Amino acid sequence: KVVAVIMVGGPTKGTRFRPLSLNIPKPLFPLAGQPMVHHPIAACKSIPNLAQIFLIGFYEEREFALYVSAISNELKVPVRYLKEDKPHGSAGGLYSFRDQIMEDGPVQILIFYLCELAFLSFLIYHLERQLCYSCKKNATPEQNSLIFLLNCDVCCSFPLPEMLEAHRRYGGIGTLLVIKVSAESASQFGELVADPVTKELLHYTEKPETFVSDLINCGVYVFTPDIFTAIQNVSTQRKDRANLRRLSSFESLQPATKSLPVDFVRLDQDILSPLAGKRQFYTYETMDFWEQIKTPGMSLKCSGLYLSQFRITSPNVLARGDGMKSPFVAGDVYIHPSAKIHPTAKIGPNVSISANARIGAGARLISCIILDGVEIKENAVVIHSIVGWKSSIGTWSRVQGEGDYNAKLGITILGEAVTVEDEVIVINSIVLPNKTLNVSVQEEIIL
Ligand code: GDD
């Protein structure tokens, strides 16, 4: 059995994503017209024998309920949201749901679909008992199971079948996706050294202060169930150390030093660093695109990367237009079917327009994300910007960023329900929800 787990974090994480994460959990923010988490989920479809997908986070369950049920039906793979009562760290979160992750097998999947037919509930009850019994008799050894673990805030082509194949060749507890980045940017990630021939992970340091390597951890892994033992070992060692400290501080009457809770385990610092060089982990290097999505600027860049990937994987999702009956479309563009675009508007490249947006005559949109219910009036220009839900941009106005996706004010962001009045220019600025701009601003954060 193969399962996939996507770590979605919770409301106390993703703070660099504000003001956009004030309205919606970051994993549900749309990139290329689909929630951020949809892209790794859709990629999981390419894993052979995939039984189930779990999202683990500490957001309220109701925030994911609609999405999870819609995507389960669409992909025909059960997707479940599992809520942590508090943050347990990237490995601790996985460990806290080990029973659900390992136990849910084909029987439960069958039941998942049957449950949709409520009138058959009595029959399902008996079928479940019958199937569970025969399944237990022929149970596949747990050792044959594999768990994919994906960070929700990375954008890449998710080469999961290739990783699976590499992992089967290497053996070990797990294989992680890695990529070469520039030496200047490497320190924002986990830097690692791998054996050039065997691909074994030899050394791992999380966000080091001094340069180690330009090869970094992409936050995409495949593990055997032995990963649970490795996590359990970290907790046990921590518990033992805490007991020791308590005893020694009792003897010396010194206050015990504070350490991490025993059930808070980080995949990188607590598992990969100590186990590197012990023939436990291997690496698979991607030559394709990869980015991390921590800020609104990066979400705009990644929306563009996913749109260009659609050109190869699902070209019918992209808008086509010639400026006659439909607007003129340049490059990769997504337009929700309910959006109303005037035929004289010119849209693209890298534009994503959500539901019920209205774009007026002569408007020009380049490199932007337009969220639900936005109105862009006649002859307005929007470039390198994200326009929040139900905002309105007046006639002949200009909302623009310089397009530096890594800089804090490198794009313009309008929060929910912002009004930019007619003929107002907003450049490289962040505007918090419910503000009205009647004068032009540049490089400002409007609170
Ligand atoms: N459910 C849950 N619970 N998810 C969590 C928790 C937690 O307690 N803590 C973190 N996550 C999720 C985040 O939402 C994110 O998807 C992923 O786990 C990793 O988050 P962090 O642990 O904050 O690490 P990071 O994103 O700064 O860096 C990690 O990913 C990089 C690749 O994007 C590291 O593994 C780096 O080495 C790696 O380069």
Short mmCIF file of C-alpha atoms and ligand atoms in Angstrom, two decimals:
data_model
loop_
_atom_site.label_atom_id
_atom_site.label_comp_id
_atom_site.label_asym_id
_atom_site.label_seq_id
_atom_site.Cartn_x
_atom_site.Cartn_y
_atom_site.Cartn_z
CA LYS A 1 0.00 0.00 0.00
CA VAL A 2 1.18 3.53 -0.80
CA VAL A 3 -0.25 6.58 0.94
CA ALA A 4 0.55 10.28 0.60
CA VAL A 5 0.61 12.80 3.43
CA ILE A 6 0.66 16.55 2.84
CA MET A 7 1.75 18.78 5.71
CA VAL A 8 -0.40 21.91 5.64
CA GLY A 9 0.68 23.60 8.91
CA GLY A 10 -1.77 25.86 10.71
CA PRO A 11 -2.84 29.45 11.40
CA THR A 12 0.24 30.27 13.51
CA LYS A 13 2.48 29.38 10.57
CA GLY A 14 2.50 31.20 7.22
CA THR A 15 2.61 34.66 8.82
CA ARG A 16 4.78 35.97 5.96
CA PHE A 17 1.79 35.27 3.72
CA ARG A 18 -0.26 38.09 5.27
CA PRO A 19 -2.48 39.90 4.42
CA LEU A 20 -3.69 37.14 2.09
CA SER A 21 -3.76 34.48 4.85
CA LEU A 22 -6.07 36.72 6.94
CA ASN A 23 -8.99 35.52 4.80
CA ILE A 24 -8.16 31.98 3.87
CA PRO A 25 -5.77 29.25 5.11
CA LYS A 26 -2.57 29.64 3.07
CA PRO A 27 -2.85 26.08 1.61
CA LEU A 28 -6.18 27.06 0.02
CA PHE A 29 -4.90 30.25 -1.64
CA PRO A 30 -5.38 29.86 -5.41
CA LEU A 31 -2.37 29.43 -7.68
CA ALA A 32 -3.15 29.03 -11.38
CA GLY A 33 -6.84 28.90 -10.43
CA GLN A 34 -6.46 25.97 -7.98
CA PRO A 35 -5.79 25.94 -4.21
CA MET A 36 -2.05 25.73 -3.40
CA VAL A 37 -2.55 22.26 -1.88
CA HIS A 38 -4.33 21.05 -5.01
CA HIS A 39 -1.07 20.92 -6.99
CA PRO A 40 0.71 18.35 -4.75
CA ILE A 41 -2.57 16.44 -4.37
CA ALA A 42 -3.08 16.24 -8.15
CA ALA A 43 0.55 15.10 -8.53
CA CYS A 44 -0.15 12.20 -6.13
CA LYS A 45 -2.50 10.75 -8.75
CA SER A 46 0.60 9.62 -10.66
CA ILE A 47 1.75 7.36 -7.77
CA PRO A 48 1.04 3.72 -8.66
CA ASN A 49 -1.27 1.92 -6.19
CA LEU A 50 -2.03 5.07 -4.20
CA ALA A 51 -4.58 4.15 -1.52
CA GLN A 52 -5.27 7.43 0.22
CA ILE A 53 -4.13 11.03 0.68
CA PHE A 54 -4.02 12.68 4.12
CA LEU A 55 -3.68 16.37 4.85
CA ILE A 56 -2.25 16.97 8.33
CA GLY A 57 -2.56 20.38 9.93
CA PHE A 58 -3.81 22.34 12.88
CA TYR A 59 -6.36 24.48 11.05
CA GLU A 60 -10.01 23.89 12.03
CA GLU A 61 -11.48 20.90 10.23
CA ARG A 62 -14.35 22.93 8.78
CA GLU A 63 -11.91 25.12 6.84
CA PHE A 64 -10.87 22.10 4.75
CA ALA A 65 -14.15 20.12 4.75
CA LEU A 66 -15.56 21.43 1.46
CA TYR A 67 -12.30 21.20 -0.42
CA VAL A 68 -11.50 17.70 0.85
CA SER A 69 -14.87 16.30 -0.17
CA ALA A 70 -14.76 17.97 -3.62
CA ILE A 71 -11.23 16.79 -4.39
CA SER A 72 -11.95 13.22 -3.22
CA ASN A 73 -14.79 13.00 -5.72
CA GLU A 74 -12.81 14.64 -8.49
CA LEU A 75 -9.68 12.49 -8.15
CA LYS A 76 -11.48 9.29 -7.16
CA VAL A 77 -8.92 8.87 -4.37
CA PRO A 78 -10.04 9.37 -0.76
CA VAL A 79 -8.56 12.54 0.72
CA ARG A 80 -8.88 13.08 4.50
CA TYR A 81 -7.99 16.02 6.70
CA LEU A 82 -6.44 15.06 10.05
CA LYS A 83 -6.35 17.83 12.65
CA GLU A 84 -3.57 18.07 15.23
CA ASP A 85 -4.60 19.54 18.58
CA LYS A 86 -1.35 21.60 18.54
CA PRO A 87 1.74 21.85 16.30
CA HIS A 88 3.89 18.72 16.60
CA GLY A 89 6.54 19.71 14.01
CA SER A 90 6.83 18.22 10.52
CA ALA A 91 7.75 14.70 11.78
CA GLY A 92 5.75 14.82 15.03
CA GLY A 93 2.58 15.62 13.04
CA LEU A 94 3.12 12.55 10.86
CA TYR A 95 3.80 10.38 13.92
CA SER A 96 0.70 11.51 15.80
CA PHE A 97 -1.51 9.97 13.07
CA ARG A 98 0.58 6.82 12.43
CA ASP A 99 -2.36 4.50 13.21
CA GLN A 100 -4.73 6.13 10.74
CA ILE A 101 -1.99 6.37 8.11
CA MET A 102 -0.98 2.72 8.40
CA GLU A 103 -4.35 1.15 9.07
CA ASP A 104 -6.52 2.70 6.38
CA GLY A 105 -6.34 0.17 3.59
CA PRO A 106 -8.33 -0.84 0.56
CA VAL A 107 -11.26 -1.91 2.71
CA GLN A 108 -11.70 1.58 4.08
CA ILE A 109 -11.47 3.05 0.58
CA LEU A 110 -14.25 0.81 -0.61
CA ILE A 111 -16.27 1.85 2.41
CA PHE A 112 -15.54 5.51 1.67
CA TYR A 113 -17.24 5.22 -1.71
CA LEU A 114 -20.08 3.05 -0.47
CA CYS A 115 -20.78 5.49 2.34
CA GLU A 116 -21.74 8.06 -0.27
CA LEU A 117 -24.80 5.88 -0.94
CA ALA A 118 -26.51 6.47 2.37
CA PHE A 119 -29.44 4.19 1.64
CA LEU A 120 -27.07 1.22 1.61
CA SER A 121 -25.76 1.87 5.12
CA PHE A 122 -27.11 -1.36 6.57
CA LEU A 123 -25.50 -3.40 3.81
CA ILE A 124 -22.22 -1.51 4.20
CA TYR A 125 -22.08 -2.32 7.89
CA HIS A 126 -22.19 -6.04 7.19
CA LEU A 127 -19.91 -5.80 4.16
CA GLU A 128 -17.30 -3.95 6.22
CA ARG A 129 -17.26 -6.62 8.89
CA GLN A 130 -16.98 -9.34 6.29
CA LEU A 131 -14.22 -7.58 4.30
CA CYS A 132 -12.23 -6.55 7.36
CA TYR A 133 -12.17 -10.14 8.45
CA SER A 134 -10.90 -11.48 5.13
CA CYS A 135 -8.48 -8.56 4.77
CA LYS A 136 -6.90 -9.26 8.14
CA LYS A 137 -6.35 -12.85 7.10
CA ASN A 138 -4.47 -11.82 3.92
CA ALA A 139 -2.96 -8.63 5.27
CA THR A 140 0.06 -7.36 3.34
CA PRO A 141 3.03 -6.92 5.66
CA GLU A 142 3.27 -3.32 6.89
CA GLN A 143 6.89 -3.36 5.75
CA ASN A 144 5.77 -3.24 2.12
CA SER A 145 3.93 0.03 2.66
CA LEU A 146 5.35 3.38 1.59
CA ILE A 147 4.50 6.89 2.70
CA PHE A 148 5.03 9.97 0.56
CA LEU A 149 5.36 13.14 2.61
CA LEU A 150 5.03 16.50 0.88
CA ASN A 151 5.30 20.04 2.22
CA CYS A 152 2.29 21.94 1.01
CA ASP A 153 4.23 25.17 0.41
CA VAL A 154 6.56 24.00 -2.33
CA CYS A 155 5.97 24.40 -6.05
CA CYS A 156 7.54 21.87 -8.40
CA SER A 157 6.71 19.21 -10.94
CA PHE A 158 6.57 16.59 -8.10
CA PRO A 159 8.38 13.72 -9.87
CA LEU A 160 6.82 11.17 -7.49
CA PRO A 161 6.90 7.97 -9.64
CA GLU A 162 10.59 8.66 -10.41
CA MET A 163 11.31 9.10 -6.69
CA LEU A 164 9.51 5.86 -5.93
CA GLU A 165 11.58 3.99 -8.48
CA ALA A 166 14.82 5.51 -7.13
CA HIS A 167 13.80 4.70 -3.55
CA ARG A 168 13.19 1.05 -4.45
CA ARG A 169 16.66 0.91 -6.00
CA TYR A 170 18.43 2.54 -3.03
CA GLY A 171 16.68 0.90 -0.08
CA GLY A 172 16.98 2.71 3.29
CA ILE A 173 14.31 4.47 5.35
CA GLY A 174 13.66 7.18 2.83
CA THR A 175 14.54 9.19 -0.27
CA LEU A 176 14.28 12.96 -0.42
CA LEU A 177 13.88 15.20 -3.42
CA VAL A 178 16.81 17.62 -3.74
CA ILE A 179 17.80 20.41 -6.14
CA LYS A 180 20.81 22.62 -6.83
CA VAL A 181 20.17 26.32 -6.14
CA SER A 182 22.40 29.38 -6.14
CA ALA A 183 24.94 29.49 -3.29
CA GLU A 184 23.40 32.81 -2.07
CA SER A 185 19.90 31.39 -1.66
CA ALA A 186 20.86 27.96 -0.25
CA SER A 187 20.96 29.14 3.38
CA GLN A 188 17.14 29.57 3.43
CA PHE A 189 16.78 25.80 3.12
CA GLY A 190 18.18 22.52 4.43
CA GLU A 191 21.65 22.19 2.84
CA LEU A 192 23.02 18.72 2.25
CA VAL A 193 25.85 16.64 0.84
CA ALA A 194 25.09 13.46 -1.10
CA ASP A 195 27.42 10.75 -2.40
CA PRO A 196 27.75 11.44 -6.15
CA VAL A 197 27.59 7.73 -7.00
CA THR A 198 25.37 6.02 -4.43
CA LYS A 199 23.24 9.19 -3.80
CA GLU A 200 23.36 8.46 -0.08
CA LEU A 201 22.65 11.47 2.16
CA LEU A 202 26.04 12.03 3.84
CA HIS A 203 25.53 15.31 5.67
CA TYR A 204 22.54 17.55 6.45
CA THR A 205 22.31 21.00 8.08
CA GLU A 206 19.07 22.95 8.34
CA LYS A 207 19.36 26.63 7.26
CA PRO A 208 23.09 26.89 8.16
CA GLU A 209 24.73 30.23 8.90
CA THR A 210 27.85 29.32 6.95
CA PHE A 211 27.72 27.75 3.49
CA VAL A 212 27.66 23.95 3.37
CA SER A 213 26.36 23.06 -0.07
CA ASP A 214 24.22 24.36 -2.91
CA LEU A 215 22.23 21.11 -2.90
CA ILE A 216 19.06 21.61 -0.84
CA ASN A 217 16.09 19.71 0.55
CA CYS A 218 12.92 20.26 -1.52
CA GLY A 219 10.49 19.13 1.21
CA VAL A 220 9.24 16.06 -0.72
CA TYR A 221 10.01 12.58 0.66
CA VAL A 222 9.17 8.90 0.35
CA PHE A 223 9.57 6.73 3.46
CA THR A 224 9.16 3.17 4.62
CA PRO A 225 7.17 2.75 7.88
CA ASP A 226 10.57 2.66 9.66
CA ILE A 227 10.29 6.45 9.71
CA PHE A 228 7.86 6.04 12.63
CA THR A 229 10.52 4.17 14.64
CA ALA A 230 13.05 6.92 13.87
CA ILE A 231 10.60 9.59 15.13
CA GLN A 232 9.72 7.51 18.18
CA ASN A 233 13.47 7.21 18.99
CA VAL A 234 13.84 11.01 18.99
CA SER A 235 10.94 11.35 21.47
CA THR A 236 12.32 8.60 23.70
CA GLN A 237 15.82 10.12 23.74
CA ARG A 238 14.34 13.51 24.58
CA LYS A 239 12.27 12.02 27.40
CA ASP A 240 15.36 10.26 28.81
CA ARG A 241 17.41 13.45 28.60
CA ALA A 242 14.66 15.45 30.32
CA ASN A 243 14.52 12.89 33.14
CA LEU A 244 18.28 13.00 33.51
CA ARG A 245 18.27 16.79 33.59
CA ARG A 246 15.51 16.81 36.17
CA LEU A 247 17.50 14.46 38.36
CA SER A 248 20.77 16.36 38.02
CA SER A 249 19.13 19.78 38.51
CA PHE A 250 17.38 18.39 41.58
CA GLU A 251 20.76 17.34 42.96
CA SER A 252 22.47 20.63 42.17
CA LEU A 253 19.31 22.69 42.88
CA GLN A 254 19.79 24.37 39.46
CA PRO A 255 16.68 25.18 37.40
CA ALA A 256 16.32 22.66 34.54
CA THR A 257 17.03 24.15 31.07
CA LYS A 258 14.02 24.37 28.80
CA SER A 259 13.92 21.93 25.89
CA LEU A 260 11.47 21.06 23.10
CA PRO A 261 8.35 19.06 24.08
CA VAL A 262 8.94 15.31 23.64
CA ASP A 263 6.21 15.03 20.99
CA PHE A 264 7.53 17.97 18.89
CA VAL A 265 9.82 16.44 16.26
CA ARG A 266 11.21 18.17 13.18
CA LEU A 267 11.97 16.03 10.16
CA ASP A 268 15.01 18.06 9.20
CA GLN A 269 16.93 18.89 12.42
CA ASP A 270 15.82 15.89 14.48
CA ILE A 271 15.78 13.09 11.88
CA LEU A 272 17.79 13.94 8.75
CA SER A 273 20.76 15.62 10.49
CA PRO A 274 21.53 12.83 12.98
CA LEU A 275 20.82 9.98 10.54
CA ALA A 276 22.83 11.40 7.60
CA GLY A 277 25.84 9.25 6.69
CA LYS A 278 24.28 6.13 8.23
CA ARG A 279 22.93 4.57 5.01
CA GLN A 280 19.40 5.43 6.04
CA PHE A 281 18.51 8.22 3.60
CA TYR A 282 19.10 8.74 -0.12
CA THR A 283 18.53 11.64 -2.49
CA TYR A 284 16.82 12.08 -5.84
CA GLU A 285 17.81 15.25 -7.68
CA THR A 286 15.25 17.09 -9.79
CA MET A 287 16.41 19.06 -12.84
CA ASP A 288 12.94 20.59 -13.22
CA PHE A 289 11.57 23.78 -11.58
CA TRP A 290 11.28 24.11 -7.78
CA GLU A 291 10.33 27.04 -5.53
CA GLN A 292 9.21 27.55 -1.95
CA ILE A 293 6.01 29.57 -1.36
CA LYS A 294 6.41 31.58 1.84
CA THR A 295 5.34 35.04 0.61
CA PRO A 296 2.62 36.52 -1.65
CA GLY A 297 5.38 37.50 -4.12
CA MET A 298 6.43 33.87 -4.46
CA SER A 299 2.80 32.77 -4.85
CA LEU A 300 2.56 35.02 -7.91
CA LYS A 301 5.73 33.52 -9.36
CA CYS A 302 4.53 29.97 -8.64
CA SER A 303 1.11 30.66 -10.14
CA GLY A 304 3.00 31.41 -13.36
CA LEU A 305 5.09 28.23 -13.07
CA TYR A 306 1.97 26.09 -12.65
CA LEU A 307 0.24 27.87 -15.56
CA SER A 308 3.19 27.04 -17.82
CA GLN A 309 3.12 23.45 -16.57
CA PHE A 310 -0.59 23.28 -17.55
CA ARG A 311 0.50 24.00 -21.13
CA ILE A 312 2.02 20.49 -21.11
CA THR A 313 -0.18 18.60 -18.61
CA SER A 314 -3.67 20.07 -19.18
CA PRO A 315 -3.71 22.69 -21.96
CA ASN A 316 -7.54 22.81 -22.01
CA VAL A 317 -7.49 24.53 -18.59
CA LEU A 318 -5.76 27.53 -20.17
CA ALA A 319 -7.73 30.39 -21.74
CA ARG A 320 -7.60 31.03 -25.44
CA GLY A 321 -8.76 34.30 -26.91
CA ASP A 322 -8.29 36.35 -30.05
CA GLY A 323 -9.84 39.67 -29.07
CA MET A 324 -12.93 39.16 -31.27
CA LYS A 325 -15.72 37.70 -29.10
CA SER A 326 -13.37 36.79 -26.25
CA PRO A 327 -10.62 38.99 -24.75
CA PHE A 328 -7.15 39.02 -26.26
CA VAL A 329 -5.09 36.44 -24.37
CA ALA A 330 -1.27 36.56 -24.38
CA GLY A 331 0.69 33.61 -22.93
CA ASP A 332 -0.49 31.37 -20.10
CA VAL A 333 -3.77 32.55 -18.56
CA TYR A 334 -6.45 30.93 -16.40
CA ILE A 335 -9.97 32.41 -16.42
CA HIS A 336 -12.72 30.93 -14.22
CA PRO A 337 -15.83 30.17 -16.34
CA SER A 338 -17.98 32.53 -14.24
CA ALA A 339 -15.66 35.54 -14.75
CA LYS A 340 -16.88 38.19 -17.19
CA ILE A 341 -14.17 39.72 -19.34
CA HIS A 342 -14.85 42.46 -21.90
CA PRO A 343 -13.66 41.42 -25.40
CA THR A 344 -11.48 44.55 -25.66
CA ALA A 345 -9.50 43.69 -22.51
CA LYS A 346 -5.99 42.26 -22.98
CA ILE A 347 -4.95 39.55 -20.52
CA GLY A 348 -1.60 37.83 -19.93
CA PRO A 349 0.92 36.39 -19.59
CA ASN A 350 0.76 34.77 -16.11
CA VAL A 351 -2.73 35.91 -15.19
CA SER A 352 -5.16 33.92 -13.10
CA ILE A 353 -8.73 35.21 -12.74
CA SER A 354 -11.04 33.65 -10.11
CA ALA A 355 -14.82 33.22 -9.95
CA ASN A 356 -17.24 36.11 -10.61
CA ALA A 357 -14.53 38.65 -11.43
CA ARG A 358 -15.52 41.39 -13.90
CA ILE A 359 -12.92 42.95 -16.16
CA GLY A 360 -13.98 46.09 -18.07
CA ALA A 361 -13.34 47.35 -21.59
CA GLY A 362 -9.74 48.19 -22.46
CA ALA A 363 -8.33 46.84 -19.18
CA ARG A 364 -4.77 45.42 -19.34
CA LEU A 365 -3.68 42.65 -16.97
CA ILE A 366 -0.12 41.24 -16.83
CA SER A 367 1.33 38.85 -14.22
CA CYS A 368 -1.39 39.00 -11.59
CA ILE A 369 -3.81 36.98 -9.49
CA ILE A 370 -7.35 38.38 -9.46
CA LEU A 371 -9.43 36.83 -6.67
CA ASP A 372 -13.18 36.10 -6.44
CA GLY A 373 -15.65 38.89 -7.06
CA VAL A 374 -13.09 41.57 -8.05
CA GLU A 375 -14.17 44.35 -10.37
CA ILE A 376 -11.62 46.00 -12.65
CA LYS A 377 -13.18 48.93 -14.45
CA GLU A 378 -12.55 50.31 -17.95
CA ASN A 379 -8.97 51.03 -19.01
CA ALA A 380 -7.44 50.09 -15.66
CA VAL A 381 -4.00 48.44 -15.67
CA VAL A 382 -2.89 45.71 -13.24
CA ILE A 383 0.72 44.45 -13.42
CA HIS A 384 2.69 42.23 -10.98
CA SER A 385 -0.07 42.41 -8.39
CA ILE A 386 -2.52 40.33 -6.35
CA VAL A 387 -6.00 41.83 -6.11
CA GLY A 388 -7.95 40.59 -3.05
CA TRP A 389 -11.50 39.23 -2.91
CA LYS A 390 -14.27 41.71 -3.87
CA SER A 391 -11.85 44.59 -4.40
CA SER A 392 -12.59 47.21 -6.98
CA ILE A 393 -10.20 49.11 -9.24
CA GLY A 394 -11.50 52.33 -10.81
CA THR A 395 -11.33 53.49 -14.43
CA TRP A 396 -7.90 54.54 -15.76
CA SER A 397 -6.29 53.40 -12.48
CA ARG A 398 -2.97 51.59 -12.33
CA VAL A 399 -2.09 48.91 -9.76
CA GLN A 400 1.48 47.80 -10.29
CA GLY A 401 4.56 46.17 -8.77
CA GLU A 402 8.07 46.04 -10.15
CA GLY A 403 7.98 42.25 -10.34
CA ASP A 404 10.71 41.43 -7.81
CA TYR A 405 9.03 38.38 -6.29
CA ASN A 406 11.52 38.09 -3.42
CA ALA A 407 11.35 41.71 -2.21
CA LYS A 408 8.82 42.68 0.48
CA LEU A 409 7.37 45.46 -1.71
CA GLY A 410 8.30 43.90 -5.06
CA ILE A 411 4.65 43.37 -6.03
CA THR A 412 1.46 45.21 -5.07
CA ILE A 413 -1.03 43.37 -2.87
CA LEU A 414 -4.58 44.55 -2.23
CA GLY A 415 -6.32 42.77 0.67
CA GLU A 416 -10.04 41.90 0.67
CA ALA A 417 -12.58 44.59 -0.30
CA VAL A 418 -10.08 47.34 -1.12
CA THR A 419 -11.34 50.16 -3.32
CA VAL A 420 -8.96 51.97 -5.63
CA GLU A 421 -10.82 54.98 -6.95
CA ASP A 422 -10.71 56.22 -10.58
CA GLU A 423 -7.33 57.47 -11.90
CA VAL A 424 -5.39 56.42 -8.78
CA ILE A 425 -1.90 54.87 -9.10
CA VAL A 426 -0.73 52.24 -6.57
CA ILE A 427 2.89 51.12 -6.97
CA ASN A 428 4.86 48.48 -4.95
CA SER A 429 2.46 48.70 -2.00
CA ILE A 430 0.54 46.46 0.40
CA VAL A 431 -3.00 47.57 1.23
CA LEU A 432 -4.79 45.91 4.13
CA PRO A 433 -8.47 44.82 3.81
CA ASN A 434 -11.38 47.28 3.56
CA LYS A 435 -9.31 50.39 2.68
CA THR A 436 -10.27 52.99 0.10
CA LEU A 437 -7.49 54.69 -1.84
CA ASN A 438 -8.38 58.04 -3.37
CA VAL A 439 -4.79 59.28 -3.73
CA SER A 440 -1.84 57.62 -5.43
CA VAL A 441 0.72 55.74 -3.27
CA GLN A 442 4.14 54.24 -3.87
CA GLU A 443 6.19 51.83 -1.69
CA GLU A 444 3.75 52.08 1.20
CA ILE A 445 2.03 49.67 3.55
CA ILE A 446 -1.49 51.01 4.12
CA LEU A 447 -2.72 49.71 7.48
N1 GDD B 1 0.77 19.62 10.34
C1 GDD B 1 1.85 20.31 10.62
N2 GDD B 1 2.21 20.45 11.93
N3 GDD B 1 2.57 20.82 9.63
C2 GDD B 1 3.69 21.48 9.95
C3 GDD B 1 4.12 21.68 11.27
C4 GDD B 1 3.32 21.13 12.32
O1 GDD B 1 3.59 21.26 13.51
N4 GDD B 1 5.27 22.38 11.25
C5 GDD B 1 5.54 22.60 9.96
N5 GDD B 1 4.59 22.08 9.16
C6 GDD B 1 4.52 22.05 7.72
C7 GDD B 1 4.56 23.42 7.05
O2 GDD B 1 3.26 23.89 6.76
C8 GDD B 1 5.33 23.12 5.78
O3 GDD B 1 4.48 22.62 4.77
C9 GDD B 1 6.26 21.99 6.18
O4 GDD B 1 5.68 21.37 7.31
C10 GDD B 1 7.69 22.44 6.54
O5 GDD B 1 7.60 23.57 7.37
P1 GDD B 1 8.76 24.02 8.37
O6 GDD B 1 9.05 22.92 9.30
O7 GDD B 1 8.35 25.34 8.92
O8 GDD B 1 10.06 24.16 7.49
P2 GDD B 1 10.41 25.15 6.28
O9 GDD B 1 9.28 25.22 5.32
O10 GDD B 1 10.97 26.43 6.77
O11 GDD B 1 11.61 24.35 5.62
C11 GDD B 1 11.46 22.99 5.29
O12 GDD B 1 11.13 22.87 3.93
C12 GDD B 1 12.13 23.33 2.99
C13 GDD B 1 11.60 23.08 1.61
O13 GDD B 1 10.52 23.90 1.36
C14 GDD B 1 12.79 22.29 5.60
O14 GDD B 1 12.61 20.91 5.54
C15 GDD B 1 13.89 22.74 4.65
O15 GDD B 1 15.02 21.94 4.82
C16 GDD B 1 13.45 22.60 3.21
O16 GDD B 1 14.47 23.13 2.37
#
